[in-house]
PDB file of C-alpha atoms in Angstrom:
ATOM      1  CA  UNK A1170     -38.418 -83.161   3.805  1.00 68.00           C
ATOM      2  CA  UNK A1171     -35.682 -82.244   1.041  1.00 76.00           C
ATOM      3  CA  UNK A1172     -32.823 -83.065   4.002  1.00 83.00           C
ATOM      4  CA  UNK A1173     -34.371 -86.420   4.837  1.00 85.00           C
ATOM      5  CA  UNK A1174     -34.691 -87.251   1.384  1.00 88.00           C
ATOM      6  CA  UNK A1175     -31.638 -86.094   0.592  1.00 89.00           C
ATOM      7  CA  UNK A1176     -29.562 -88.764   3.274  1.00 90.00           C
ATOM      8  CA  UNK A1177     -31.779 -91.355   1.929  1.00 90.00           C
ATOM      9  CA  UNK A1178     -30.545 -91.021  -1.431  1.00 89.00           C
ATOM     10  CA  UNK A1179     -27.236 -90.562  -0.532  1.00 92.00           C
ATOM     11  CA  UNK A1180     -27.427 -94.048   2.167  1.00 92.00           C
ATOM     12  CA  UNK A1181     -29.199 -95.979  -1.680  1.00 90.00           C
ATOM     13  CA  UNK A1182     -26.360 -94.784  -3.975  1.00 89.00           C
ATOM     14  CA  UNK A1183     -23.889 -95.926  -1.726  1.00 90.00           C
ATOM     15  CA  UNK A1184     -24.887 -99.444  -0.486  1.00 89.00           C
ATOM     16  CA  UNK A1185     -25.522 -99.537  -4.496  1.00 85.00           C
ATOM     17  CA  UNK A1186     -21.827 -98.407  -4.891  1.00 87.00           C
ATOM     18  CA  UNK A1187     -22.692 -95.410  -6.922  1.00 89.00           C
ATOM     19  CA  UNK A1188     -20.697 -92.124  -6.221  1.00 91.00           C
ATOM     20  CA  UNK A1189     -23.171 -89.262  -6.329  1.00 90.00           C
ATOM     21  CA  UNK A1190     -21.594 -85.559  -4.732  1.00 91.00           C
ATOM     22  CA  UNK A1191     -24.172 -83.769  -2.927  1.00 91.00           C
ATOM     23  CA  UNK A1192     -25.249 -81.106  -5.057  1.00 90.00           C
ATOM     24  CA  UNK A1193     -25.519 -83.975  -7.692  1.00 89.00           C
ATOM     25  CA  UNK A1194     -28.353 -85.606  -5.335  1.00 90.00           C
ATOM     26  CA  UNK A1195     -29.824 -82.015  -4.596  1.00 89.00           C
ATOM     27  CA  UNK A1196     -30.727 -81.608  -8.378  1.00 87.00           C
ATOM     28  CA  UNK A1197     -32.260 -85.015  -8.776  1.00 86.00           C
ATOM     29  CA  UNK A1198     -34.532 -84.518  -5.731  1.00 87.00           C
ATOM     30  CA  UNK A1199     -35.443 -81.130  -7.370  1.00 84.00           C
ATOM     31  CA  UNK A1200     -36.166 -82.445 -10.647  1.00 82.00           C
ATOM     32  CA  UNK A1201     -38.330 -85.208  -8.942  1.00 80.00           C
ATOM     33  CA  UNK A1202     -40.244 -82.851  -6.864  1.00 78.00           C
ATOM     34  CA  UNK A1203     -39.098 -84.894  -3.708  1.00 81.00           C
ATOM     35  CA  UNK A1204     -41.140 -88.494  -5.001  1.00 81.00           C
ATOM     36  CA  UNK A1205     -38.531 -91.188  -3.642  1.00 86.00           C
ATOM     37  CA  UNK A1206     -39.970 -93.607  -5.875  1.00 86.00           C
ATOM     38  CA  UNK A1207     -39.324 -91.421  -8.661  1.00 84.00           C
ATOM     39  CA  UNK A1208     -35.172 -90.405  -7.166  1.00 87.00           C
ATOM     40  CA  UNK A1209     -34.879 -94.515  -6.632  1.00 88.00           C
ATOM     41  CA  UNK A1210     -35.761 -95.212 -10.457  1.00 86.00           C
ATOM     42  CA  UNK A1211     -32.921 -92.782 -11.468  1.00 84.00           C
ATOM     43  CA  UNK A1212     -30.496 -93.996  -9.149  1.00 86.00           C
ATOM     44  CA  UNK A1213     -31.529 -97.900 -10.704  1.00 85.00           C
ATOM     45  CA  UNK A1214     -30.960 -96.968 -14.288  1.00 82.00           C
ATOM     46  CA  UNK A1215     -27.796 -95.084 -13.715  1.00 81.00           C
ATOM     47  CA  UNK A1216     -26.181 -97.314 -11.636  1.00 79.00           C
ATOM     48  CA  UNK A1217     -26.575 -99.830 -14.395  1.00 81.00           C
ATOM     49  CA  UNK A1218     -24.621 -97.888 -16.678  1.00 79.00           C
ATOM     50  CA  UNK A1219     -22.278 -95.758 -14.829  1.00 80.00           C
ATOM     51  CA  UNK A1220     -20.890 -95.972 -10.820  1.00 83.00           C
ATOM     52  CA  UNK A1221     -20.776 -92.072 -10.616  1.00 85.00           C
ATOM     53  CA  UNK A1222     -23.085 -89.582 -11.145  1.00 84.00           C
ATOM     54  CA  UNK A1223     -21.606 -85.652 -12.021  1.00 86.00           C
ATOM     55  CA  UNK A1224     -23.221 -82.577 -11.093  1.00 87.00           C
ATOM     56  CA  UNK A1225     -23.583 -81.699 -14.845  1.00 88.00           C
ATOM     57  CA  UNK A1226     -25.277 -84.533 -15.411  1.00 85.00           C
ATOM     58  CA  UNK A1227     -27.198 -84.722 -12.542  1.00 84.00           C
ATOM     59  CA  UNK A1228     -28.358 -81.279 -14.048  1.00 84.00           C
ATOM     60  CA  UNK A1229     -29.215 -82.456 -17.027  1.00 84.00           C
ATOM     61  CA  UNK A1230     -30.856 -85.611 -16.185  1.00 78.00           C
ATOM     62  CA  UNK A1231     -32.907 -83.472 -14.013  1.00 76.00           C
ATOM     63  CA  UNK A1232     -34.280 -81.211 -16.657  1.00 77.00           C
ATOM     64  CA  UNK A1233     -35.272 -84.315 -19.194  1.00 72.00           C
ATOM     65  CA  UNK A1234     -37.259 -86.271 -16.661  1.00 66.00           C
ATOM     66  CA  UNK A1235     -38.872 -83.230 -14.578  1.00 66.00           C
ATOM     67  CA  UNK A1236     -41.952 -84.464 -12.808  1.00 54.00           C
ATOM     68  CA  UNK A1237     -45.018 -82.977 -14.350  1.00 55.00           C
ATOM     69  CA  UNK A1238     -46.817 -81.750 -11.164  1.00 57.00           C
ATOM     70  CA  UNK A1239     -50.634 -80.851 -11.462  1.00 65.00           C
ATOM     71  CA  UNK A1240     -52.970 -77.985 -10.147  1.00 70.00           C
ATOM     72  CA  UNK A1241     -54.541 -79.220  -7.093  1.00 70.00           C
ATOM     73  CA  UNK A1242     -57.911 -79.944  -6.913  1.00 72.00           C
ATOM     74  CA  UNK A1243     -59.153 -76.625  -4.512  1.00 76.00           C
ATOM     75  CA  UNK A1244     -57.116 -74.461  -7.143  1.00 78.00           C
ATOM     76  CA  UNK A1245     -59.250 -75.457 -10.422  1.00 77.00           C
ATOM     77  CA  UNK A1246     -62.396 -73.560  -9.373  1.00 77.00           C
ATOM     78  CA  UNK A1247     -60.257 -70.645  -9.077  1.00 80.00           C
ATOM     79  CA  UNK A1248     -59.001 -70.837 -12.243  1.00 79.00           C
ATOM     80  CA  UNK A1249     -62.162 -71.692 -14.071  1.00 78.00           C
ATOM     81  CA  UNK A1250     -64.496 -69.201 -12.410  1.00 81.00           C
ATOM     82  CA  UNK A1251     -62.691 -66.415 -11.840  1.00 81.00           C
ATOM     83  CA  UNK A1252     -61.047 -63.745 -14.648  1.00 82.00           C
ATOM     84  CA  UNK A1253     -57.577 -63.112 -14.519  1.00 81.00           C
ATOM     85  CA  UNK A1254     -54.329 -62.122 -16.407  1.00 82.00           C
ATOM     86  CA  UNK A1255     -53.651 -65.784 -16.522  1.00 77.00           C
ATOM     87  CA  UNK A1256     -56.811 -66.938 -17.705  1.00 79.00           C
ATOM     88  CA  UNK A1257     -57.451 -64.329 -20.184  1.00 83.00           C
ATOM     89  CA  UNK A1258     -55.104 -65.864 -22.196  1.00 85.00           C
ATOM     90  CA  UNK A1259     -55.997 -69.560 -21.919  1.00 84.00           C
ATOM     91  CA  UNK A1260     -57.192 -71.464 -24.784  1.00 85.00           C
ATOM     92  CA  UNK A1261     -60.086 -73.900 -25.165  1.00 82.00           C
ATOM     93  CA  UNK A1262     -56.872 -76.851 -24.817  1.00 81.00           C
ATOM     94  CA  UNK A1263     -56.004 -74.978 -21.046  1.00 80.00           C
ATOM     95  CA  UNK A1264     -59.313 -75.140 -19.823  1.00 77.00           C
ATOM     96  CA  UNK A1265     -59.354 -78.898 -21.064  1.00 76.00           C
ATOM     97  CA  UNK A1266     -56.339 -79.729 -19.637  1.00 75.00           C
ATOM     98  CA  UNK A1267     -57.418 -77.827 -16.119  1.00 74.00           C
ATOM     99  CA  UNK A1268     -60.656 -80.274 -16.686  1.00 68.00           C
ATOM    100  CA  UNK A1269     -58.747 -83.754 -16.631  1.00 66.00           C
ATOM    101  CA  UNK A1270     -56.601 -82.202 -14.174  1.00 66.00           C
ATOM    102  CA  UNK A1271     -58.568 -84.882 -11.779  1.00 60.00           C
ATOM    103  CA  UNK A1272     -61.644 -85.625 -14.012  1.00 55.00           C
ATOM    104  CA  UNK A1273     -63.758 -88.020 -11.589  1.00 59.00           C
ATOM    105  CA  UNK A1274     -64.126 -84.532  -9.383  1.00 61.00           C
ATOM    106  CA  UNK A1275     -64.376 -81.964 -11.665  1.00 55.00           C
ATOM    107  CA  UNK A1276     -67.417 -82.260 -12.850  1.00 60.00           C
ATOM    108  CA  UNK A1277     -69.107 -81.997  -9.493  1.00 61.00           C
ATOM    109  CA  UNK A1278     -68.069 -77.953  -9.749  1.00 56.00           C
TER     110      UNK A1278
END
C-alpha cells in the first residue's frame, strides 16, 4: 500500500510541478498514516507556497500534522475490561477518551 501510494504522490507533485525527492514523499505518507486525501491536502498547500519540498521539511511537516489514529473498535473492550500495566495507570480522562473513541457503539459493551 505505502509503494502504491508512494508513485501516486510522486505522479500529483509532478503534473503539479512540485519537486518532492523520495524520502521527502516517504515521510509525508508516514506522517499521514497512508490517507491520500490527507498526502493530497499537503501537497495543495505547499505547492502554493513553494515548488520543492526538502527532506527536512518534509520531516518536519510530518511531525506537526501527524494523523491522530484511534483504538479500533474490537480493542476497547480489551482495554476497559481487562487489568493491565497500561490500564493501571489510566485516568478517569483515558477511560473517557477510550469511551468516545466511537461513542454510538460503545455503549452497547
Amino acid at each position: 500500500a505505502v509503494v502504491s501510494t508512494q508513485s501516486t504522490g510522486m505522479s500529483v507533485a509532478f503534473k503539479e510541478g512540485l519537486k518532492v525527492p523520495p524520502p521527502a514523499m516517504q515521510q509525508i505518507i508516514e506522517g499521514t498514516n497512508c490517507d491520500v486525501r490527507q498526502i493530497l491536502n499537503h501537497l495543495c498547500m505547499w505547492s502554493a507556497d513553494e515548488k520543492s519540498i526538502t527532506y527536512e521539511q518534509a520531516t518536519s511537516e510530518a511531525k506537526k500534522a501527524k494523523k491522530d489514529t484511534k483504538t479500533g473498535i474490537f480493542d476497547l473492550p480489551k482495554l476497559l475490561f481487562t487489568s493491565s500495566e497500561e490500564t493501571r495507570r489510566f485516568k478517569y480522562s483515558d477511560y473517557t477518551d477510550l469511551f468516545f473513541q466511537d461513542y454510538s457503539l460503545m455503549p452497547l459493551f
